[in-house]
Amino acid sequence: MTSPAHTQDMITMARQARTVLAGGRTALLTLPCEQARGWVGVIDDGGEPVLMASAVGRLASAARNGRRSWVEVPGHSGERLILTGPLRVVPGTTEQILSRLDDLGRMVSTEDGVTDGLSVLALSVEDVVLCLPTVARDGRPRRWPSATVGRRIDLASYAFAEPDLISAYAAELIEHLNVGHADQMRQLARHALPATIEGDIAGVQVSGLDRYGMDLWRVDGAGAEQVRVAFRQPLVEPRSLGRELRRLLDQSANASE
């Protein structure tokens, strides 16, 4: 009989595995029968990795024959997710499939927007292994941990798990805030905790993002200080970040008056 602690641990690991796939943009695809291996673009479709490939290439041929393959997805924190199963061709035209994924909020970009000659492939997941990074002597996580230290995830737990999309997209969201919204981040940093400041801010850099707030480095005349901007409501999905930032900016503007 499975203990409650083991069940909860499996649920947590399954959610982490789904989060790694949701945040993945590239994956290492291996075709053992063809002795082929290479990096491909990947997108999460309900826990299944979806790949784009040439309609006449080796990948498409392997998919039409249902060849067993595995996909390895690197996580933002050094995780390694290994999904194994038969490769298949997704039915429908490439335009129809990309439109469906786009409607689900999973945008796929192709070179110059051209989809001619491309096929969409998917892996029917039969086995899930999540490898967590070990810690190096200098305290930093090692990248791409060995598959021999991975944890096998129960398929039912994996199928029912929901990814943490804020964690999955955090790196892209942080880059977007730093590049496209520097002035707004400067305004928010002025009133961030632990203490607001009245003087000029020389620079601001968003360094962390989770459901409950943002971590920023604020640079002023006294030096650099890490501060926290708490959200009024926890983020449910990446698109809710914009609404929360507008609330905070309005609040910050009122506080400055």
PDB file of C-alpha atoms in Angstrom:
ATOM      1  CA  MET A   1       0.000   0.000   0.000  1.00  0.00           C
ATOM      2  CA  THR A   2       1.359   3.388  -0.981  1.00  0.00           C
ATOM      3  CA  SER A   3       1.913   5.791   1.909  1.00  0.00           C
ATOM      4  CA  PRO A   4       0.315   9.280   1.856  1.00  0.00           C
ATOM      5  CA  ALA A   5       3.799  10.829   1.933  1.00  0.00           C
ATOM      6  CA  HIS A   6       4.860   8.848  -1.156  1.00  0.00           C
ATOM      7  CA  THR A   7       1.654   9.792  -2.966  1.00  0.00           C
ATOM      8  CA  GLN A   8       2.129  13.483  -2.197  1.00  0.00           C
ATOM      9  CA  ASP A   9       5.775  13.294  -3.272  1.00  0.00           C
ATOM     10  CA  MET A  10       4.739  11.702  -6.572  1.00  0.00           C
ATOM     11  CA  ILE A  11       2.157  14.455  -7.154  1.00  0.00           C
ATOM     12  CA  THR A  12       4.826  17.102  -6.505  1.00  0.00           C
ATOM     13  CA  MET A  13       7.320  15.407  -8.840  1.00  0.00           C
ATOM     14  CA  ALA A  14       4.681  15.029 -11.560  1.00  0.00           C
ATOM     15  CA  ARG A  15       3.852  18.748 -11.350  1.00  0.00           C
ATOM     16  CA  GLN A  16       7.552  19.573 -11.596  1.00  0.00           C
ATOM     17  CA  ALA A  17       7.911  17.308 -14.636  1.00  0.00           C
ATOM     18  CA  ARG A  18       4.959  19.001 -16.354  1.00  0.00           C
ATOM     19  CA  THR A  19       6.455  22.404 -15.508  1.00  0.00           C
ATOM     20  CA  VAL A  20       9.786  21.471 -17.126  1.00  0.00           C
ATOM     21  CA  LEU A  21       8.018  20.467 -20.348  1.00  0.00           C
ATOM     22  CA  ALA A  22       5.818  23.577 -20.335  1.00  0.00           C
ATOM     23  CA  GLY A  23       8.899  25.789 -20.029  1.00  0.00           C
ATOM     24  CA  GLY A  24      10.930  23.902 -22.627  1.00  0.00           C
ATOM     25  CA  ARG A  25      11.683  25.408 -26.007  1.00  0.00           C
ATOM     26  CA  THR A  26      14.212  22.886 -27.294  1.00  0.00           C
ATOM     27  CA  ALA A  27      14.683  19.179 -26.640  1.00  0.00           C
ATOM     28  CA  LEU A  28      17.155  16.438 -27.493  1.00  0.00           C
ATOM     29  CA  LEU A  29      15.373  13.822 -29.622  1.00  0.00           C
ATOM     30  CA  THR A  30      16.865  10.330 -29.895  1.00  0.00           C
ATOM     31  CA  LEU A  31      15.778   7.672 -32.407  1.00  0.00           C
ATOM     32  CA  PRO A  32      17.547   4.447 -31.325  1.00  0.00           C
ATOM     33  CA  CYS A  33      16.528   2.374 -34.359  1.00  0.00           C
ATOM     34  CA  GLU A  34      17.807   5.031 -36.775  1.00  0.00           C
ATOM     35  CA  GLN A  35      20.842   5.768 -34.578  1.00  0.00           C
ATOM     36  CA  ALA A  36      19.943   9.437 -34.898  1.00  0.00           C
ATOM     37  CA  ARG A  37      20.066  12.180 -32.312  1.00  0.00           C
ATOM     38  CA  GLY A  38      19.608  15.941 -32.483  1.00  0.00           C
ATOM     39  CA  TRP A  39      18.090  19.071 -30.973  1.00  0.00           C
ATOM     40  CA  VAL A  40      14.578  20.055 -32.057  1.00  0.00           C
ATOM     41  CA  GLY A  41      12.051  22.683 -31.098  1.00  0.00           C
ATOM     42  CA  VAL A  42       9.446  21.450 -28.617  1.00  0.00           C
ATOM     43  CA  ILE A  43       6.108  22.653 -27.307  1.00  0.00           C
ATOM     44  CA  ASP A  44       3.899  21.213 -24.575  1.00  0.00           C
ATOM     45  CA  ASP A  45       0.477  19.946 -25.624  1.00  0.00           C
ATOM     46  CA  GLY A  46      -1.195  18.652 -22.478  1.00  0.00           C
ATOM     47  CA  GLY A  47       1.884  16.757 -21.328  1.00  0.00           C
ATOM     48  CA  GLU A  48       2.893  15.466 -24.757  1.00  0.00           C
ATOM     49  CA  PRO A  49       5.914  16.986 -26.521  1.00  0.00           C
ATOM     50  CA  VAL A  50       5.050  18.304 -29.982  1.00  0.00           C
ATOM     51  CA  LEU A  51       7.873  18.658 -32.521  1.00  0.00           C
ATOM     52  CA  MET A  52       8.229  20.301 -35.926  1.00  0.00           C
ATOM     53  CA  ALA A  53      10.129  18.409 -38.619  1.00  0.00           C
ATOM     54  CA  SER A  54      10.557  18.175 -42.362  1.00  0.00           C
ATOM     55  CA  ALA A  55       7.752  16.178 -43.962  1.00  0.00           C
ATOM     56  CA  VAL A  56      10.260  14.123 -45.958  1.00  0.00           C
ATOM     57  CA  GLY A  57      13.005  13.708 -43.367  1.00  0.00           C
ATOM     58  CA  ARG A  58      14.087  10.855 -41.137  1.00  0.00           C
ATOM     59  CA  LEU A  59      11.968  12.085 -38.220  1.00  0.00           C
ATOM     60  CA  ALA A  60       8.735  12.080 -40.193  1.00  0.00           C
ATOM     61  CA  SER A  61       9.515   8.608 -41.534  1.00  0.00           C
ATOM     62  CA  ALA A  62      10.132   7.304 -38.015  1.00  0.00           C
ATOM     63  CA  ALA A  63       6.869   8.895 -36.847  1.00  0.00           C
ATOM     64  CA  ARG A  64       4.859   7.286 -39.633  1.00  0.00           C
ATOM     65  CA  ASN A  65       6.284   3.915 -38.585  1.00  0.00           C
ATOM     66  CA  GLY A  66       5.545   4.527 -34.896  1.00  0.00           C
ATOM     67  CA  ARG A  67       9.185   4.118 -33.907  1.00  0.00           C
ATOM     68  CA  ARG A  68      10.005   4.287 -30.213  1.00  0.00           C
ATOM     69  CA  SER A  69      11.928   7.433 -29.332  1.00  0.00           C
ATOM     70  CA  TRP A  70      12.780   9.551 -26.356  1.00  0.00           C
ATOM     71  CA  VAL A  71      12.761  13.274 -25.791  1.00  0.00           C
ATOM     72  CA  GLU A  72      15.010  14.958 -23.214  1.00  0.00           C
ATOM     73  CA  VAL A  73      13.939  18.429 -22.091  1.00  0.00           C
ATOM     74  CA  PRO A  74      16.290  20.658 -20.040  1.00  0.00           C
ATOM     75  CA  GLY A  75      14.724  22.650 -17.206  1.00  0.00           C
ATOM     76  CA  HIS A  76      15.557  26.217 -16.203  1.00  0.00           C
ATOM     77  CA  SER A  77      17.020  25.020 -12.877  1.00  0.00           C
ATOM     78  CA  GLY A  78      19.122  22.177 -14.237  1.00  0.00           C
ATOM     79  CA  GLU A  79      16.435  19.487 -14.323  1.00  0.00           C
ATOM     80  CA  ARG A  80      16.378  16.844 -17.030  1.00  0.00           C
ATOM     81  CA  LEU A  81      13.013  15.445 -18.119  1.00  0.00           C
ATOM     82  CA  ILE A  82      13.096  12.233 -20.177  1.00  0.00           C
ATOM     83  CA  LEU A  83       9.912  11.202 -21.994  1.00  0.00           C
ATOM     84  CA  THR A  84       9.825   7.877 -23.834  1.00  0.00           C
ATOM     85  CA  GLY A  85       7.302   6.391 -26.259  1.00  0.00           C
ATOM     86  CA  PRO A  86       6.395   5.953 -29.932  1.00  0.00           C
ATOM     87  CA  LEU A  87       6.636   8.927 -32.251  1.00  0.00           C
ATOM     88  CA  ARG A  88       3.599   9.708 -34.385  1.00  0.00           C
ATOM     89  CA  VAL A  89       2.460  12.222 -36.991  1.00  0.00           C
ATOM     90  CA  VAL A  90      -0.239  14.585 -35.692  1.00  0.00           C
ATOM     91  CA  PRO A  91      -3.237  14.427 -38.073  1.00  0.00           C
ATOM     92  CA  GLY A  92      -4.357  17.544 -39.902  1.00  0.00           C
ATOM     93  CA  THR A  93      -2.566  20.191 -41.897  1.00  0.00           C
ATOM     94  CA  THR A  94       0.327  22.041 -40.296  1.00  0.00           C
ATOM     95  CA  GLU A  95      -1.671  25.288 -40.382  1.00  0.00           C
ATOM     96  CA  GLN A  96      -4.624  23.665 -38.580  1.00  0.00           C
ATOM     97  CA  ILE A  97      -2.415  22.207 -35.858  1.00  0.00           C
ATOM     98  CA  LEU A  98      -0.496  25.432 -35.278  1.00  0.00           C
ATOM     99  CA  SER A  99      -3.774  27.365 -35.128  1.00  0.00           C
ATOM    100  CA  ARG A 100      -5.121  24.950 -32.499  1.00  0.00           C
ATOM    101  CA  LEU A 101      -1.968  25.278 -30.404  1.00  0.00           C
ATOM    102  CA  ASP A 102      -2.092  29.058 -30.742  1.00  0.00           C
ATOM    103  CA  ASP A 103      -5.701  29.073 -29.482  1.00  0.00           C
ATOM    104  CA  LEU A 104      -4.461  27.215 -26.397  1.00  0.00           C
ATOM    105  CA  GLY A 105      -1.827  29.897 -25.800  1.00  0.00           C
ATOM    106  CA  ARG A 106       1.045  27.767 -27.110  1.00  0.00           C
ATOM    107  CA  MET A 107       2.447  29.808 -29.962  1.00  0.00           C
ATOM    108  CA  VAL A 108       4.805  28.101 -32.402  1.00  0.00           C
ATOM    109  CA  SER A 109       6.980  30.258 -34.639  1.00  0.00           C
ATOM    110  CA  THR A 110       8.492  29.000 -37.883  1.00  0.00           C
ATOM    111  CA  GLU A 111      11.230  30.508 -39.995  1.00  0.00           C
ATOM    112  CA  ASP A 112       9.722  33.410 -41.949  1.00  0.00           C
ATOM    113  CA  GLY A 113       6.273  32.015 -41.061  1.00  0.00           C
ATOM    114  CA  VAL A 114       6.628  29.306 -43.730  1.00  0.00           C
ATOM    115  CA  THR A 115       4.981  25.946 -42.942  1.00  0.00           C
ATOM    116  CA  ASP A 116       5.251  24.326 -46.378  1.00  0.00           C
ATOM    117  CA  GLY A 117       7.090  21.015 -46.243  1.00  0.00           C
ATOM    118  CA  LEU A 118       6.771  20.719 -42.462  1.00  0.00           C
ATOM    119  CA  SER A 119       5.006  18.024 -40.464  1.00  0.00           C
ATOM    120  CA  VAL A 120       3.985  18.124 -36.814  1.00  0.00           C
ATOM    121  CA  LEU A 121       5.086  15.155 -34.719  1.00  0.00           C
ATOM    122  CA  ALA A 122       4.167  14.123 -31.192  1.00  0.00           C
ATOM    123  CA  LEU A 123       5.473  11.604 -28.697  1.00  0.00           C
ATOM    124  CA  SER A 124       2.894   9.303 -27.094  1.00  0.00           C
ATOM    125  CA  VAL A 125       4.274   9.309 -23.560  1.00  0.00           C
ATOM    126  CA  GLU A 126       4.699   5.829 -22.064  1.00  0.00           C
ATOM    127  CA  ASP A 127       7.475   6.501 -19.564  1.00  0.00           C
ATOM    128  CA  VAL A 128       8.466   9.602 -17.584  1.00  0.00           C
ATOM    129  CA  VAL A 129      11.743  10.109 -15.720  1.00  0.00           C
ATOM    130  CA  LEU A 130      12.690  13.341 -13.944  1.00  0.00           C
ATOM    131  CA  CYS A 131      16.348  13.899 -13.065  1.00  0.00           C
ATOM    132  CA  LEU A 132      17.095  16.619 -10.533  1.00  0.00           C
ATOM    133  CA  PRO A 133      20.462  18.422 -10.543  1.00  0.00           C
ATOM    134  CA  THR A 134      23.085  17.508  -8.014  1.00  0.00           C
ATOM    135  CA  VAL A 135      24.949  20.319  -6.275  1.00  0.00           C
ATOM    136  CA  ALA A 136      28.537  20.999  -7.297  1.00  0.00           C
ATOM    137  CA  ARG A 137      31.250  21.835  -4.786  1.00  0.00           C
ATOM    138  CA  ASP A 138      30.877  25.554  -5.461  1.00  0.00           C
ATOM    139  CA  GLY A 139      27.181  25.334  -4.577  1.00  0.00           C
ATOM    140  CA  ARG A 140      25.876  25.778  -8.108  1.00  0.00           C
ATOM    141  CA  PRO A 141      23.589  23.090  -9.604  1.00  0.00           C
ATOM    142  CA  ARG A 142      25.129  20.812 -12.212  1.00  0.00           C
ATOM    143  CA  ARG A 143      23.532  20.833 -15.625  1.00  0.00           C
ATOM    144  CA  TRP A 144      22.081  17.726 -17.239  1.00  0.00           C
ATOM    145  CA  PRO A 145      22.203  15.227 -14.362  1.00  0.00           C
ATOM    146  CA  SER A 146      22.688  11.565 -15.216  1.00  0.00           C
ATOM    147  CA  ALA A 147      19.573   9.595 -16.108  1.00  0.00           C
ATOM    148  CA  THR A 148      20.709   6.914 -13.647  1.00  0.00           C
ATOM    149  CA  VAL A 149      19.722   9.185 -10.738  1.00  0.00           C
ATOM    150  CA  GLY A 150      16.294  10.027 -12.134  1.00  0.00           C
ATOM    151  CA  ARG A 151      12.928   9.382 -10.519  1.00  0.00           C
ATOM    152  CA  ARG A 152      10.327   7.487 -12.539  1.00  0.00           C
ATOM    153  CA  ILE A 153       7.006   9.332 -12.466  1.00  0.00           C
ATOM    154  CA  ASP A 154       3.729   7.441 -12.292  1.00  0.00           C
ATOM    155  CA  LEU A 155       1.896   7.947 -15.600  1.00  0.00           C
ATOM    156  CA  ALA A 156      -1.456   8.625 -13.945  1.00  0.00           C
ATOM    157  CA  SER A 157       0.091  11.291 -11.704  1.00  0.00           C
ATOM    158  CA  TYR A 158       1.796  12.847 -14.736  1.00  0.00           C
ATOM    159  CA  ALA A 159      -1.416  12.844 -16.774  1.00  0.00           C
ATOM    160  CA  PHE A 160      -3.452  14.583 -14.059  1.00  0.00           C
ATOM    161  CA  ALA A 161      -0.757  17.072 -12.996  1.00  0.00           C
ATOM    162  CA  GLU A 162      -0.986  20.735 -14.003  1.00  0.00           C
ATOM    163  CA  PRO A 163       2.217  22.683 -14.742  1.00  0.00           C
ATOM    164  CA  ASP A 164       3.177  25.818 -12.834  1.00  0.00           C
ATOM    165  CA  LEU A 165       3.068  28.148 -15.830  1.00  0.00           C
ATOM    166  CA  ILE A 166       4.479  31.107 -13.914  1.00  0.00           C
ATOM    167  CA  SER A 167       7.593  29.102 -13.075  1.00  0.00           C
ATOM    168  CA  ALA A 168       7.717  27.646 -16.591  1.00  0.00           C
ATOM    169  CA  TYR A 169       7.647  31.060 -18.292  1.00  0.00           C
ATOM    170  CA  ALA A 170       9.502  33.019 -15.590  1.00  0.00           C
ATOM    171  CA  ALA A 171      12.733  33.429 -17.583  1.00  0.00           C
ATOM    172  CA  GLU A 172      10.906  34.837 -20.621  1.00  0.00           C
ATOM    173  CA  LEU A 173       8.677  37.074 -18.504  1.00  0.00           C
ATOM    174  CA  ILE A 174      11.662  38.479 -16.608  1.00  0.00           C
ATOM    175  CA  GLU A 175      13.480  39.270 -19.854  1.00  0.00           C
ATOM    176  CA  HIS A 176      10.346  40.948 -21.209  1.00  0.00           C
ATOM    177  CA  LEU A 177      10.005  43.120 -18.096  1.00  0.00           C
ATOM    178  CA  ASN A 178      13.667  44.158 -18.107  1.00  0.00           C
ATOM    179  CA  VAL A 179      13.776  44.937 -21.829  1.00  0.00           C
ATOM    180  CA  GLY A 180      10.308  46.268 -22.571  1.00  0.00           C
ATOM    181  CA  HIS A 181       9.145  47.768 -19.277  1.00  0.00           C
ATOM    182  CA  ALA A 182      12.257  49.254 -17.668  1.00  0.00           C
ATOM    183  CA  ASP A 183      10.567  52.567 -16.796  1.00  0.00           C
ATOM    184  CA  GLN A 184       7.622  50.830 -15.129  1.00  0.00           C
ATOM    185  CA  MET A 185       9.978  48.577 -13.146  1.00  0.00           C
ATOM    186  CA  ARG A 186      11.835  51.681 -11.986  1.00  0.00           C
ATOM    187  CA  GLN A 187       8.555  53.174 -10.764  1.00  0.00           C
ATOM    188  CA  LEU A 188       7.609  50.012  -8.877  1.00  0.00           C
ATOM    189  CA  ALA A 189      11.077  49.656  -7.366  1.00  0.00           C
ATOM    190  CA  ARG A 190      10.768  53.085  -5.746  1.00  0.00           C
ATOM    191  CA  HIS A 191       8.000  51.796  -3.458  1.00  0.00           C
ATOM    192  CA  ALA A 192       9.267  48.227  -3.044  1.00  0.00           C
ATOM    193  CA  LEU A 193       9.970  46.606   0.308  1.00  0.00           C
ATOM    194  CA  PRO A 194      11.809  46.694   2.657  1.00  0.00           C
ATOM    195  CA  ALA A 195      11.796  50.507   2.354  1.00  0.00           C
ATOM    196  CA  THR A 196      10.684  53.130  -0.130  1.00  0.00           C
ATOM    197  CA  ILE A 197      13.127  55.791  -1.292  1.00  0.00           C
ATOM    198  CA  GLU A 198      12.708  59.412  -2.309  1.00  0.00           C
ATOM    199  CA  GLY A 199      15.895  59.969  -4.305  1.00  0.00           C
ATOM    200  CA  ASP A 200      16.806  59.066  -7.860  1.00  0.00           C
ATOM    201  CA  ILE A 201      17.123  55.424  -8.901  1.00  0.00           C
ATOM    202  CA  ALA A 202      20.124  54.741 -11.102  1.00  0.00           C
ATOM    203  CA  GLY A 203      18.970  51.332 -12.290  1.00  0.00           C
ATOM    204  CA  VAL A 204      16.580  48.433 -11.738  1.00  0.00           C
ATOM    205  CA  GLN A 205      16.845  44.786 -12.738  1.00  0.00           C
ATOM    206  CA  VAL A 206      14.154  42.143 -12.224  1.00  0.00           C
ATOM    207  CA  SER A 207      15.906  39.040 -10.896  1.00  0.00           C
ATOM    208  CA  GLY A 208      13.064  36.759  -9.847  1.00  0.00           C
ATOM    209  CA  LEU A 209       9.372  36.146 -10.428  1.00  0.00           C
ATOM    210  CA  ASP A 210       6.843  33.826  -8.813  1.00  0.00           C
ATOM    211  CA  ARG A 211       3.089  33.731  -8.281  1.00  0.00           C
ATOM    212  CA  TYR A 212       3.294  36.082  -5.312  1.00  0.00           C
ATOM    213  CA  GLY A 213       5.645  38.832  -6.474  1.00  0.00           C
ATOM    214  CA  MET A 214       8.889  39.990  -8.084  1.00  0.00           C
ATOM    215  CA  ASP A 215      12.436  40.308  -6.788  1.00  0.00           C
ATOM    216  CA  LEU A 216      14.387  43.312  -8.092  1.00  0.00           C
ATOM    217  CA  TRP A 217      17.823  44.818  -7.671  1.00  0.00           C
ATOM    218  CA  ARG A 218      17.454  48.544  -7.023  1.00  0.00           C
ATOM    219  CA  VAL A 219      20.517  50.762  -7.488  1.00  0.00           C
ATOM    220  CA  ASP A 220      20.591  54.254  -5.971  1.00  0.00           C
ATOM    221  CA  GLY A 221      23.098  56.602  -4.399  1.00  0.00           C
ATOM    222  CA  ALA A 222      23.535  54.285  -1.416  1.00  0.00           C
ATOM    223  CA  GLY A 223      24.375  51.269  -3.569  1.00  0.00           C
ATOM    224  CA  ALA A 224      22.538  48.150  -4.722  1.00  0.00           C
ATOM    225  CA  GLU A 225      19.742  46.586  -2.698  1.00  0.00           C
ATOM    226  CA  GLN A 226      17.510  43.606  -3.386  1.00  0.00           C
ATOM    227  CA  VAL A 227      13.848  44.484  -2.895  1.00  0.00           C
ATOM    228  CA  ARG A 228      10.516  42.722  -3.220  1.00  0.00           C
ATOM    229  CA  VAL A 229       7.338  43.817  -4.997  1.00  0.00           C
ATOM    230  CA  ALA A 230       4.395  41.782  -3.722  1.00  0.00           C
ATOM    231  CA  PHE A 231       1.373  41.186  -5.935  1.00  0.00           C
ATOM    232  CA  ARG A 232      -2.039  42.049  -4.535  1.00  0.00           C
ATOM    233  CA  GLN A 233      -3.349  38.713  -5.841  1.00  0.00           C
ATOM    234  CA  PRO A 234      -1.349  35.569  -6.704  1.00  0.00           C
ATOM    235  CA  LEU A 235      -0.856  35.080 -10.432  1.00  0.00           C
ATOM    236  CA  VAL A 236      -2.979  32.328 -11.946  1.00  0.00           C
ATOM    237  CA  GLU A 237      -1.427  32.336 -15.421  1.00  0.00           C
ATOM    238  CA  PRO A 238       1.215  34.388 -17.293  1.00  0.00           C
ATOM    239  CA  ARG A 239      -1.432  36.620 -18.879  1.00  0.00           C
ATOM    240  CA  SER A 240      -2.568  37.755 -15.419  1.00  0.00           C
ATOM    241  CA  LEU A 241       0.835  39.421 -14.893  1.00  0.00           C
ATOM    242  CA  GLY A 242      -0.176  42.393 -17.052  1.00  0.00           C
ATOM    243  CA  ARG A 243      -3.339  43.041 -15.037  1.00  0.00           C
ATOM    244  CA  GLU A 244      -1.453  42.820 -11.747  1.00  0.00           C
ATOM    245  CA  LEU A 245       1.264  45.205 -12.932  1.00  0.00           C
ATOM    246  CA  ARG A 246      -1.348  47.766 -13.986  1.00  0.00           C
ATOM    247  CA  ARG A 247      -2.855  47.638 -10.483  1.00  0.00           C
ATOM    248  CA  LEU A 248       0.558  48.094  -8.888  1.00  0.00           C
ATOM    249  CA  LEU A 249       1.485  50.968 -11.199  1.00  0.00           C
ATOM    250  CA  ASP A 250      -1.790  52.762 -10.435  1.00  0.00           C
ATOM    251  CA  GLN A 251      -1.158  52.253  -6.731  1.00  0.00           C
ATOM    252  CA  SER A 252       2.410  53.522  -7.103  1.00  0.00           C
ATOM    253  CA  ALA A 253       1.262  56.621  -9.011  1.00  0.00           C
ATOM    254  CA  ASN A 254      -1.286  57.452  -6.307  1.00  0.00           C
ATOM    255  CA  ALA A 255       1.346  57.033  -3.592  1.00  0.00           C
ATOM    256  CA  SER A 256       3.642  59.497  -5.396  1.00  0.00           C
ATOM    257  CA  GLU A 257       1.017  62.245  -5.554  1.00  0.00           C
TER     258      GLU A 257
END
